[in-house]
PDB file of C-alpha atoms and ligand atoms in Angstrom:
ATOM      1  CA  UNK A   9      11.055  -0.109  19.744  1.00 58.00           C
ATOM      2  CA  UNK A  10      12.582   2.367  17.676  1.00 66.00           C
ATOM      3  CA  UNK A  11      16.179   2.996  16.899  1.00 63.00           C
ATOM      4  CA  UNK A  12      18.327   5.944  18.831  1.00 66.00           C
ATOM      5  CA  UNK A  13      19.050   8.418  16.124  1.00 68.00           C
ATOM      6  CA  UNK A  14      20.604  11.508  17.539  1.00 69.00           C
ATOM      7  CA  UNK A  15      21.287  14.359  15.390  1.00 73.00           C
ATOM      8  CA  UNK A  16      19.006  13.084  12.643  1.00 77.00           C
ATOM      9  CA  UNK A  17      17.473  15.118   9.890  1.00 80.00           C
ATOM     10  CA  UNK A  18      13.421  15.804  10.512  1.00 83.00           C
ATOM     11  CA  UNK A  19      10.971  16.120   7.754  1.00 81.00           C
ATOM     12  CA  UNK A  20       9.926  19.565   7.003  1.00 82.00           C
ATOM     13  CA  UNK A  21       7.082  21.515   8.993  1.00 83.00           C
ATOM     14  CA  UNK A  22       5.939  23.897   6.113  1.00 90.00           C
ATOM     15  CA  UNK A  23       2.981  23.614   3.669  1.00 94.00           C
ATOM     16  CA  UNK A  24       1.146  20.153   2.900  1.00 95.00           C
ATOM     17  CA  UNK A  25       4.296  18.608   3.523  1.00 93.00           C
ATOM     18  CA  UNK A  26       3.926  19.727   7.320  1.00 94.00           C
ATOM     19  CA  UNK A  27       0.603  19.069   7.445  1.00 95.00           C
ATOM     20  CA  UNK A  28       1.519  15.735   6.728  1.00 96.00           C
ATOM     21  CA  UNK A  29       3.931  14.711   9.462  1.00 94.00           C
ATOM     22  CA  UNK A  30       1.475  16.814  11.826  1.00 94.00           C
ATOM     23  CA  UNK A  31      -1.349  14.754  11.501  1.00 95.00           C
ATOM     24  CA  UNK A  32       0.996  11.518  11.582  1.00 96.00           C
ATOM     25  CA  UNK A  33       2.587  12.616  14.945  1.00 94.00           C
ATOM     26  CA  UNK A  34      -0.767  14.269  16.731  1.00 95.00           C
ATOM     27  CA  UNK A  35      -2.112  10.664  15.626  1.00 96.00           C
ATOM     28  CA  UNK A  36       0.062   7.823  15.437  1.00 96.00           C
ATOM     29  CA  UNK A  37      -1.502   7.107  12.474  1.00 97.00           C
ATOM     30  CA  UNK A  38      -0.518   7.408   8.813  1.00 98.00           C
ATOM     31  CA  UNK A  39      -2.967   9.517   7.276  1.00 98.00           C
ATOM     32  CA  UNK A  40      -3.766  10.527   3.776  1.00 98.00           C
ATOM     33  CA  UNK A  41      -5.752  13.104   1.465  1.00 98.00           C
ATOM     34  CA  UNK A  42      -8.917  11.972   0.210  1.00 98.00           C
ATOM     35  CA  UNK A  43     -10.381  14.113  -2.054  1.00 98.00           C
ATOM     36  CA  UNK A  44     -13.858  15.622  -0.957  1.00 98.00           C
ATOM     37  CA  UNK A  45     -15.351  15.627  -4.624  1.00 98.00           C
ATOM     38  CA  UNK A  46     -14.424  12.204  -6.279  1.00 98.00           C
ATOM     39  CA  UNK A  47     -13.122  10.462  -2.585  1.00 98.00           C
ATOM     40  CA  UNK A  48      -9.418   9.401  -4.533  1.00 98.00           C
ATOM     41  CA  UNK A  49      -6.879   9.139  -2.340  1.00 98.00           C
ATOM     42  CA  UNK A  50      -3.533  10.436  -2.679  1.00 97.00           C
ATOM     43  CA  UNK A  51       0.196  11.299  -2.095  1.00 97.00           C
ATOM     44  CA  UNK A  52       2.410  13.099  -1.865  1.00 95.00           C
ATOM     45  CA  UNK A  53       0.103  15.704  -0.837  1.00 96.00           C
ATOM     46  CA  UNK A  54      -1.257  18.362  -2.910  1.00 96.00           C
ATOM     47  CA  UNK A  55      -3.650  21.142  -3.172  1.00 97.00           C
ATOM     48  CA  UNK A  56      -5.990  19.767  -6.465  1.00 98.00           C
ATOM     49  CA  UNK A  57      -7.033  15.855  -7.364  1.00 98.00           C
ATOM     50  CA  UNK A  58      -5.048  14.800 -10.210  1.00 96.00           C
ATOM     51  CA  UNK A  59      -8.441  12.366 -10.777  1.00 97.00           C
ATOM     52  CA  UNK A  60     -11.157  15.199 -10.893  1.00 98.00           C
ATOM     53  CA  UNK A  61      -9.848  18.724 -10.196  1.00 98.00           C
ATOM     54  CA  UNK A  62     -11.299  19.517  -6.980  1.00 98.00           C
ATOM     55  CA  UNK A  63      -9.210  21.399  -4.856  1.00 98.00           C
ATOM     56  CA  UNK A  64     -11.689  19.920  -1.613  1.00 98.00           C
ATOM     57  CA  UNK A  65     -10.153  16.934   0.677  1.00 97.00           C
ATOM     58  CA  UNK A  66      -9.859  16.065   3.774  1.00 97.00           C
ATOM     59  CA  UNK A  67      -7.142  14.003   5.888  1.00 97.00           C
ATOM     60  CA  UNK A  68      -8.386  10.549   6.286  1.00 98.00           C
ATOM     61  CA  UNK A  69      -7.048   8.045   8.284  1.00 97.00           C
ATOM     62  CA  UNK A  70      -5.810   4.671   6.109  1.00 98.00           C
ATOM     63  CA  UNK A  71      -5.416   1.059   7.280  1.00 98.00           C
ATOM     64  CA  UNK A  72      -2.008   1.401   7.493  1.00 97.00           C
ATOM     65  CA  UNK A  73      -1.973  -1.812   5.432  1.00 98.00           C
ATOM     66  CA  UNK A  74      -0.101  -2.553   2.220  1.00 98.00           C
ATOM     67  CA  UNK A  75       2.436  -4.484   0.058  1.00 98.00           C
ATOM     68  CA  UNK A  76       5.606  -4.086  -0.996  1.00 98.00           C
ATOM     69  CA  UNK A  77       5.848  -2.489  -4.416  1.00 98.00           C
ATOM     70  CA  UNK A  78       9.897  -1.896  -4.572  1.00 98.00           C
ATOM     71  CA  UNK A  79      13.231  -1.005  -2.518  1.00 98.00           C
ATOM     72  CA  UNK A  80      16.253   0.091  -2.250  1.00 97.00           C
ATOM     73  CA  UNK A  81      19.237  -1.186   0.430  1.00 96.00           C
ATOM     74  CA  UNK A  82      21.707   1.598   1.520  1.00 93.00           C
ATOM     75  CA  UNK A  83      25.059   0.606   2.299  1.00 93.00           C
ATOM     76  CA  UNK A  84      26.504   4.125   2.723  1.00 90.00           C
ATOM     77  CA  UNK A  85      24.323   6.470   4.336  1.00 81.00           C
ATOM     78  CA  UNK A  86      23.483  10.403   3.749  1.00 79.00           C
ATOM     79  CA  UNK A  87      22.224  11.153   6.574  1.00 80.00           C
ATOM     80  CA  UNK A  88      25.392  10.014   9.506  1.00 82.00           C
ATOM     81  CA  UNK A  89      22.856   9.913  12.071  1.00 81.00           C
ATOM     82  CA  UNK A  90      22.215   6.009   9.970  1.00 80.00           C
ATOM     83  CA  UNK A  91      25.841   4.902  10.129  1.00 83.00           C
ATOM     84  CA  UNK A  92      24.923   2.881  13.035  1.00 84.00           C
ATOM     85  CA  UNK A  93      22.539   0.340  11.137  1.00 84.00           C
ATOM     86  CA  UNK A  94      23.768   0.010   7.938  1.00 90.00           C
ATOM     87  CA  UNK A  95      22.734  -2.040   5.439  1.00 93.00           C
ATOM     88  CA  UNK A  96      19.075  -0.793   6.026  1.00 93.00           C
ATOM     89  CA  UNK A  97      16.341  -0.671   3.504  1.00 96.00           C
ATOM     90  CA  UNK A  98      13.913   2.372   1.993  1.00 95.00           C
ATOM     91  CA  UNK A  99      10.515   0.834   0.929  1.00 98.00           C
ATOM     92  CA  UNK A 100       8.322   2.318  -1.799  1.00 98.00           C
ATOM     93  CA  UNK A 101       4.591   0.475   0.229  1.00 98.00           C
ATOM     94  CA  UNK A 102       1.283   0.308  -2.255  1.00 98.00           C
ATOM     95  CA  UNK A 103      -1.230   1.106   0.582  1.00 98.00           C
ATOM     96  CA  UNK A 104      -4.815  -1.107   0.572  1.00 98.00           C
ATOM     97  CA  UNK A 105      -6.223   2.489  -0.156  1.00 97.00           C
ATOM     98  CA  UNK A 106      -3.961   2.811  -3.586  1.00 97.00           C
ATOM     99  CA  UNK A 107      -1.387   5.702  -3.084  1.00 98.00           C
ATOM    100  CA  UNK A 108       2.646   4.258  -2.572  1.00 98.00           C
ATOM    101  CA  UNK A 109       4.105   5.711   0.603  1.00 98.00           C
ATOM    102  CA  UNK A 110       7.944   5.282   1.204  1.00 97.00           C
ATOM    103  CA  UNK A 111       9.053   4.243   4.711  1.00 96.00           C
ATOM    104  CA  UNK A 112      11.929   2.293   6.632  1.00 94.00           C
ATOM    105  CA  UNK A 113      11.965  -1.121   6.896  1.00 97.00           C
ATOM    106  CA  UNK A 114      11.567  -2.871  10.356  1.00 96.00           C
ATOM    107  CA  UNK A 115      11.892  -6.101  12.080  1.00 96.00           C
ATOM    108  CA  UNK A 116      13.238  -8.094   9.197  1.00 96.00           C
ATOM    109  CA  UNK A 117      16.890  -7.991   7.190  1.00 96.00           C
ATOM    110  CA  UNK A 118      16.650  -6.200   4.137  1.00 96.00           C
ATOM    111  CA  UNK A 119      17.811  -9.731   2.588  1.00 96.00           C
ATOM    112  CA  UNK A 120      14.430 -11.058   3.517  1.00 97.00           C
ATOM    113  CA  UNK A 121      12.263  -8.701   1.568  1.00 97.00           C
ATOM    114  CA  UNK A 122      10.454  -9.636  -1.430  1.00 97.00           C
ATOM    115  CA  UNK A 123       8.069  -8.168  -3.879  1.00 98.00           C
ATOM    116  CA  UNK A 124       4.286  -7.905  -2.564  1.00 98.00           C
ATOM    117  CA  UNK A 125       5.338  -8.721   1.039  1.00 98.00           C
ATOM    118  CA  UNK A 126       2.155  -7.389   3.813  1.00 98.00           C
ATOM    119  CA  UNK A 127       3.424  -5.041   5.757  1.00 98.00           C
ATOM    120  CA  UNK A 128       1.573  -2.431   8.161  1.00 98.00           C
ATOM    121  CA  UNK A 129       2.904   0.926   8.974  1.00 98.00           C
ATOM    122  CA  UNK A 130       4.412   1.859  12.113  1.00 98.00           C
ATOM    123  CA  UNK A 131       4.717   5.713  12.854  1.00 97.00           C
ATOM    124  CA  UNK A 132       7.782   6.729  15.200  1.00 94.00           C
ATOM    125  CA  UNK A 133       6.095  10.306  16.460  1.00 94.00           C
ATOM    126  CA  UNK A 134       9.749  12.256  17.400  1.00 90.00           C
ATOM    127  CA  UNK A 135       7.915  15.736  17.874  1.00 88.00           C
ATOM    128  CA  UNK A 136       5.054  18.189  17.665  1.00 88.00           C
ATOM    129  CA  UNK A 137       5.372  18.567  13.860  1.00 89.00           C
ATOM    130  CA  UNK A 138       7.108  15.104  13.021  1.00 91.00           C
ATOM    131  CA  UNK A 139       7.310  11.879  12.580  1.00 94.00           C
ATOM    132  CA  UNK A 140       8.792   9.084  11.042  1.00 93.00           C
ATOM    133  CA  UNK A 141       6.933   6.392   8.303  1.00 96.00           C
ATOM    134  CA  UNK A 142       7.742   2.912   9.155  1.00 97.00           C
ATOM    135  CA  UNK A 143       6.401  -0.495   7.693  1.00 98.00           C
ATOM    136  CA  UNK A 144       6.931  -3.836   9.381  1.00 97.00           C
ATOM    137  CA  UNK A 145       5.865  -7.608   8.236  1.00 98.00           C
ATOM    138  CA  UNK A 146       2.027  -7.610   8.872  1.00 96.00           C
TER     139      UNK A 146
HETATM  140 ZN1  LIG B   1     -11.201  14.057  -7.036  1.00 88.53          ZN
END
């Protein structure tokens, strides 16, 4: 399903940021802040709503449904643990609920893309604390 990636880089465990990847790999599901007060959603995560103020949320579970906003394809990769599947794309997703969410591309080239493509997310769970954000063609 996924790609073999040995020796590749994991998000971070710490703060919000943690929380984050937590939630997304005790789930299987991508989920977001909602604030408690004014119910916007948002990301990256934070502690206060840039809408109201209110430091309340909670983590809400989205649709995992969106479009393509915008991309980039790598042709020389960062991270080594990539080499192997080069060119690949880096999507920049507009979720139904609002928020953009970057992920990998999967099951199409990157030549294929185009602006405001459906996709649906796909999360690769690769440990306790994290996992991996990935949007296919819905
Ligand atoms: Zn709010």
């Amino acid at each position: 399903m996924f790609p073999e990636r040995p020796g590749r880089v994991l998000p971070s465990a710490l703060g919000l940021n943690g929380e984050f990847y937590a939630r997304a790999s005790a789930t299987g599901r991508l989920h977001l802040q909602q604030c408690f007060d004014c119910s916007a959603w948002r990301h990256p995560p934070r502690f206060r709503c840039a809408r109201c103020g209110s430091s309340a949320w909670t983590w809400e579970p989205t649709s995992g449904h969106g479009r393509v906003f915008t991309w980039t394809v790598t042709h020389r990769p960062i991270d080594p643990a990539f080499s192997g599947e080069l060119p690949y794309a880096v999507l920049v997703v507009e979720l139904d609920e609002g928020p953009r969410v970057v992920g990998n591309l999967l099951g199409i080239e990157p030549a294929a893309l185009s602006l405001d493509l459906a996709v649906i997310v796909e999360i690769e769970v690769v440990s306790p604390t994290a996992a991996f954000v990935h949007f296919r063609p819905a």
